[in-house]
Amino acid sequence: MRTYNAVTSPTSPHLTAIPTARGGPVAPSRGALRPLGLGEVTITGGLWGRMQELNAGVIIDHCLGWMERIGWIANFDRVATASGEHAGIEFVDSEVYKLLEAMAWELGRRPDAALEVCYRGIVSRVAAAQDHDGYLHTSFGHAGQRARYSDLEWGHELYCHGHLIQAAVARLRTGHDDELPAVARRLADHLYAAFGPGGRAAVCGHPEIEVALAEFARATGEPRYLELARLFVERRGHGTLGTMLYQGHEYFQDDVPVRDAEVLRGHAVRALYLSAGAVDIAVETGDGELLAAVESQYLRTIARRSYITGGLGAHHQNEEFGDDFELPSDRAYAETCAAIASVMLSWRLLVQTGDARFADQIERTLLNAVLVSPRADGRAFYYANTLHQRTAGAATTDDELSERAEASMRAPWFEVSCCPTNVARTLASVAGYFATTDGTGVQLHQYGSYTVDTTLDGDRIALRVESEYPRDGSVRIVVVDAPARPVAISTRIPAWARGRAEVAISAAGTGTASEWSTVPADAAFTIERSFSAGDVIELRLPMEPRFTRAHPRIDAVRGQAVVERGPLVLALEDVDLPEGVDVEHVELDPTFSPLDDVEGAIVGLRRRMAPEDEWPPYAAAAAELGDFFTARMRPYKDWANRGPSTMRVWMPVSER
Amino acid sequence: MRTYNAVTSPTSPHLTAIPTARGGPVAPSRGALRPLGLGEVTITGGLWGRMQELNAGVIIDHCLGWMERIGWIANFDRVATASGEHAGIEFVDSEVYKLLEAMAWELGRRPDAALEVCYRGIVSRVAAAQDHDGYLHTSFGHAGQRARYSDLEWGHELYCHGHLIQAAVARLRTGHDDELPAVARRLADHLYAAFGPGGRAAVCGHPEIEVALAEFARATGEPRYLELARLFVERRGHGTLGTMLYQGHEYFQDDVPVRDAEVLRGHAVRALYLSAGAVDIAVETGDGELLAAVESQYLRTIARRSYITGGLGAHHQNEEFGDDFELPSDRAYAETCAAIASVMLSWRLLVQTGDARFADQIERTLLNAVLVSPRADGRAFYYANTLHQRTAGAATTDDELSERAEASMRAPWFEVSCCPTNVARTLASVAGYFATTDGTGVQLHQYGSYTVDTTLDGDRIALRVESEYPRDGSVRIVVVDAPARPVAISTRIPAWARGRAEVAISAAGTGTASEWSTVPADAAFTIERSFSAGDVIELRLPMEPRFTRAHPRIDAVRGQAVVERGPLVLALEDVDLPEGVDVEHVELDPTFSPLDDVEGAIVGLRRRMAPEDEWPPYAAAAAELGDFFTARMRPYKDWANRGPSTMRVWMPVSER
């Protein structure tokens, strides 16, 4: 029995082009764990299977339709033909690139001739807009446009370049070294000339190029790309970006060098993309100090500046982190992209350190902060993700471009539409966050229905994981093939399940399982032995709904509790309350243990009655509690799928 | 005994130029109460006397110095001489006008030859920039500038015009119909031509012109100005202003017509200035429906969208109101200007309705949300007024122009510097909010040291009010002169004092006071009889510090309490805690009754110890409470006067 909290043994870095076919989004040359690629982990069903089907069948097409309709893809044609006006804000190129990345992962997952033709068509249009020296951007550097790199603070040029390069990495990792990787190489070479050791010592206002170049270096074996990524990280934090009335150096993470900071701060997505890039660079350059710095900043950020959903960013103003423990439910910005960036960072730290807390955080974030974004039908998205909606907003129409983030309902598309395409690329590549190997065996970090098929020191190991998780807490791990020698199969025990999970193991052909036994309260359950095809490890995770009380320093939720069920945060919506009762006038009765209810819970409530327009308005009118009644709470990720509604995640607890 | 909760008896409106010499900021032609002007109420000492001295001796000069230094006054010279570049953002003219208004009130308060020369000098420079047709603005309509009224949403042209006109009203009401009123007449005539019945049917993005034109109509007797003000109010709410990515019609109060709205919403200062103007227009046009609508909106706003300090505006984003009961202490924007605008609105409703709740609100707002803005030395100001500062920010230097509102310390001047000049004009005219008369006698709404000298049906009544309130709860009202017939002297009993105030009355010459008796729990104490010079009414208000619990719907402060002393909200600062203890790690012990301590209190506290970087971070680690100790809490208005500090108004209450 052991956890996978192994510590990385220092090895000298070796940046060589790793075999790319069927890889995943992140392929570090070293680390405690080796990520399995999309060719090694295949989602076969369950929640993630359904989400991938929705992505393939609806979301990608939805994004494509909007971007053709409002001319964001046509921006490339306009540059290629030197005609027409640029559509949308400066950085809409990045949405096209994130969609290309989603398509590439999707094509890697399963062949689709029509999608392949569509993908290649868009890539050709992008390629046609590339300047002879490799520069590629549709709103800078051409006739009638501002000069290249004339607005590094706000122009987002290198941010867009980063997303192009990430799309190229996806194409390489799915086995194609074709047009987009070629475009990306020319672009990256141009960037090295423009911003490399002999170039301009500057950074982009929005980090992204760092993580992209580092991964592109891994995918191509080209050390100059890593060097440029490293320069961008090291240059940051010296106050070289110009500030604005509302955006100081902190907003851009240009206030303190990455290796000297104590916590993530400023614009949340910027801070997280930058941190992910810094980890990659630290790993590939053997910079243990930088790696430790980012790990420490991120752990402190999660402990003090993250929502229970995994959401990050407490301020609408500047889309930024607040102070430690400043986590208002009602003003949770918790941008979908910040949640996705947090998964990217958690994964990088997980594979470097083997610390299962990062896998816990991936689970929490994916199942709550990310999956809340797409509507059930995949045709509308949340940008900001509040944890408390006091008034049911007006429904948005599916035909209307929305402002950014203030809508109480999901919107089909946004003027700044970073989130839908980010959801698309994440769903297409989500299998990449599920499993790893190390010298001893296989680690399963996430649950669902999927297969693992990889090798350990040249010997095949193949597993089939079967679960309707998180609806159900039962997980069957079936050995399909295994080396003849002893290997370890390790499976994460989520923090909320520790000490209460049970396991039973049956050997192939015996037909009978072992007795169920309680798993020790560790971060993972590991069994090391010689496995045979047909061996089964069965896990039972305790899915009874539970109360989680607020940390006493979070003023915004003092005296409140969340109901969680397994990894899912639950929410109470008006539509699930009796006529005439609303979420603002009920308290949770802590004496009634919530009952399990499919993916949700039945909770005990009391209506709270207090005058609301008394004078003076501040004195606490003694609130009276009404009769006990029960109501259904459902997963937060599914809220607002039944029309405009009010909603609470944190519920006042009646202690009287 | 009666309260002054009289209801306005409908009378037909009569707009005639009211004798202006020695009037106050607001002079409605009818209402339940008649405001006393600055010639009738004179502050003689006490807190308000000291604040007026600070204003006259430091604040006005500070504002003048900054605006000369950074060229905001010179903008007028630039227009007059058609040379040079405009300094500052589009609406800095308004700061010059608010300073002129402050100077006019100040000159009305007491002659000052040097200030008069300075005032006239600035007025001449302003006048020289007026175009031949009456238009006056330094950043629109001249060579190299954008065209007049080409950006009604954001240009703030009519907003600036409104402040010019308010400055002219102050000059008229202090007995001078000279250059600035003449400039204002030409400007108002131009505006009537441009936007009146035959002109463009548009509104300005920032209300202010409405309240200014209505008062100017009162001061000049010119009905066209009232008509134009009415048009601006009626045109609003029909979605004619163009929206932005983050600012919808609600931001501008252009979503719903004023008379149809249910609550104030959008940008707080905009909403409050608009409401004040709407009241004036309703009064002068006999529009009882409009008056009732604004009164109802405002009462609901105070009950559900105001802070305990009187501050308004819960969002930094858009400087706007949040939802009902969305009142986070740590993100209280509570702009100083919104507090001042709220005093303007409360006063208008008080004199119309006689409802003492509005006088309560003026007291709360002036003593907490307004007076917190200026630093003790009058050389730095808060723009936003948080109720909770978690981290002690860096000190600002007195020499540096500041960004708007995010500083944790007061700043000497801002890029948008609306608050310092607003404080200056408010302090100079604050006596205008202290007392009224009606058909039966005199009403005293605020306490301090001041004299009242006015007439009732032609007979003089003069009172001397003596008090070190709010430091002290004793108030002596000495009759200096009174009519021979019975008259009523009515004095507000603040809501927090009701049922606990005491009164003693002594007749002139008797040398002995009556026994102290408890005042009935009404909104005012009224004694109606024939008074003689030397009669004294002595009032004792209960100043023992008290706990105020949060309304159960305000999630942000659930389980917390404020300590109030009289009308003052108290705050706990780190600098008043023992070494090693900070405001984030203590709870208020409710079993210890706070002790009175000059203007503050000695409270009982317990240190709270809970792990802060645990995993998972959401579960409530059981907090332990340390030993009991006591600490000093001081008035909120005085916080951050001893260097950077952390601070809390709402304190967690340890119920264990």
Short mmCIF file of N, CA and C in Angstrom, two decimals, chain B residues 483-489 505-508 527-532 535-536:
data_model
loop_
_atom_site.label_atom_id
_atom_site.label_comp_id
_atom_site.label_asym_id
_atom_site.label_seq_id
_atom_site.Cartn_x
_atom_site.Cartn_y
_atom_site.Cartn_z
N PRO B 483 -41.26 84.41 19.51
CA PRO B 483 -42.51 85.17 19.43
C PRO B 483 -43.23 85.11 20.78
N ALA B 484 -44.12 86.04 20.99
CA ALA B 484 -44.87 86.06 22.24
C ALA B 484 -45.90 84.93 22.29
N ARG B 485 -46.33 84.50 21.11
CA ARG B 485 -47.35 83.45 21.04
C ARG B 485 -46.73 82.05 21.15
N PRO B 486 -47.53 81.05 21.39
CA PRO B 486 -46.97 79.68 21.45
C PRO B 486 -46.41 79.25 20.09
N VAL B 487 -45.23 78.68 20.13
CA VAL B 487 -44.65 78.05 18.93
C VAL B 487 -44.09 76.70 19.34
N ALA B 488 -43.85 75.89 18.34
CA ALA B 488 -43.33 74.54 18.61
C ALA B 488 -41.82 74.49 18.33
N ILE B 489 -41.08 73.92 19.24
CA ILE B 489 -39.67 73.58 18.96
C ILE B 489 -39.61 72.06 18.95
N ILE B 505 -36.41 70.61 31.01
CA ILE B 505 -36.72 71.93 30.49
C ILE B 505 -36.65 72.93 31.64
N SER B 506 -35.93 74.01 31.42
CA SER B 506 -35.91 75.04 32.45
C SER B 506 -36.41 76.35 31.89
N ALA B 507 -37.23 77.02 32.64
CA ALA B 507 -37.78 78.31 32.20
C ALA B 507 -36.79 79.40 32.56
N ALA B 508 -36.75 80.44 31.74
CA ALA B 508 -35.80 81.54 31.94
C ALA B 508 -35.95 82.09 33.34
N ILE B 527 -42.00 70.43 21.85
CA ILE B 527 -42.64 71.16 22.93
C ILE B 527 -43.22 72.43 22.32
N GLU B 528 -44.48 72.64 22.55
CA GLU B 528 -45.17 73.78 21.95
C GLU B 528 -45.69 74.66 23.07
N ARG B 529 -45.18 75.89 23.14
CA ARG B 529 -45.64 76.83 24.18
C ARG B 529 -45.08 78.21 23.87
N SER B 530 -45.37 79.16 24.71
CA SER B 530 -44.78 80.49 24.57
C SER B 530 -43.40 80.43 25.23
N PHE B 531 -42.37 80.63 24.40
CA PHE B 531 -41.00 80.60 24.94
C PHE B 531 -40.53 82.00 25.27
N SER B 532 -39.62 82.07 26.23
CA SER B 532 -38.97 83.34 26.55
C SER B 532 -37.47 83.17 26.37
N ASP B 535 -35.01 80.46 28.10
CA ASP B 535 -35.55 79.10 28.29
C ASP B 535 -34.55 78.08 27.72
N VAL B 536 -34.45 76.97 28.39
CA VAL B 536 -33.48 75.96 27.94
C VAL B 536 -34.16 74.59 27.87
#
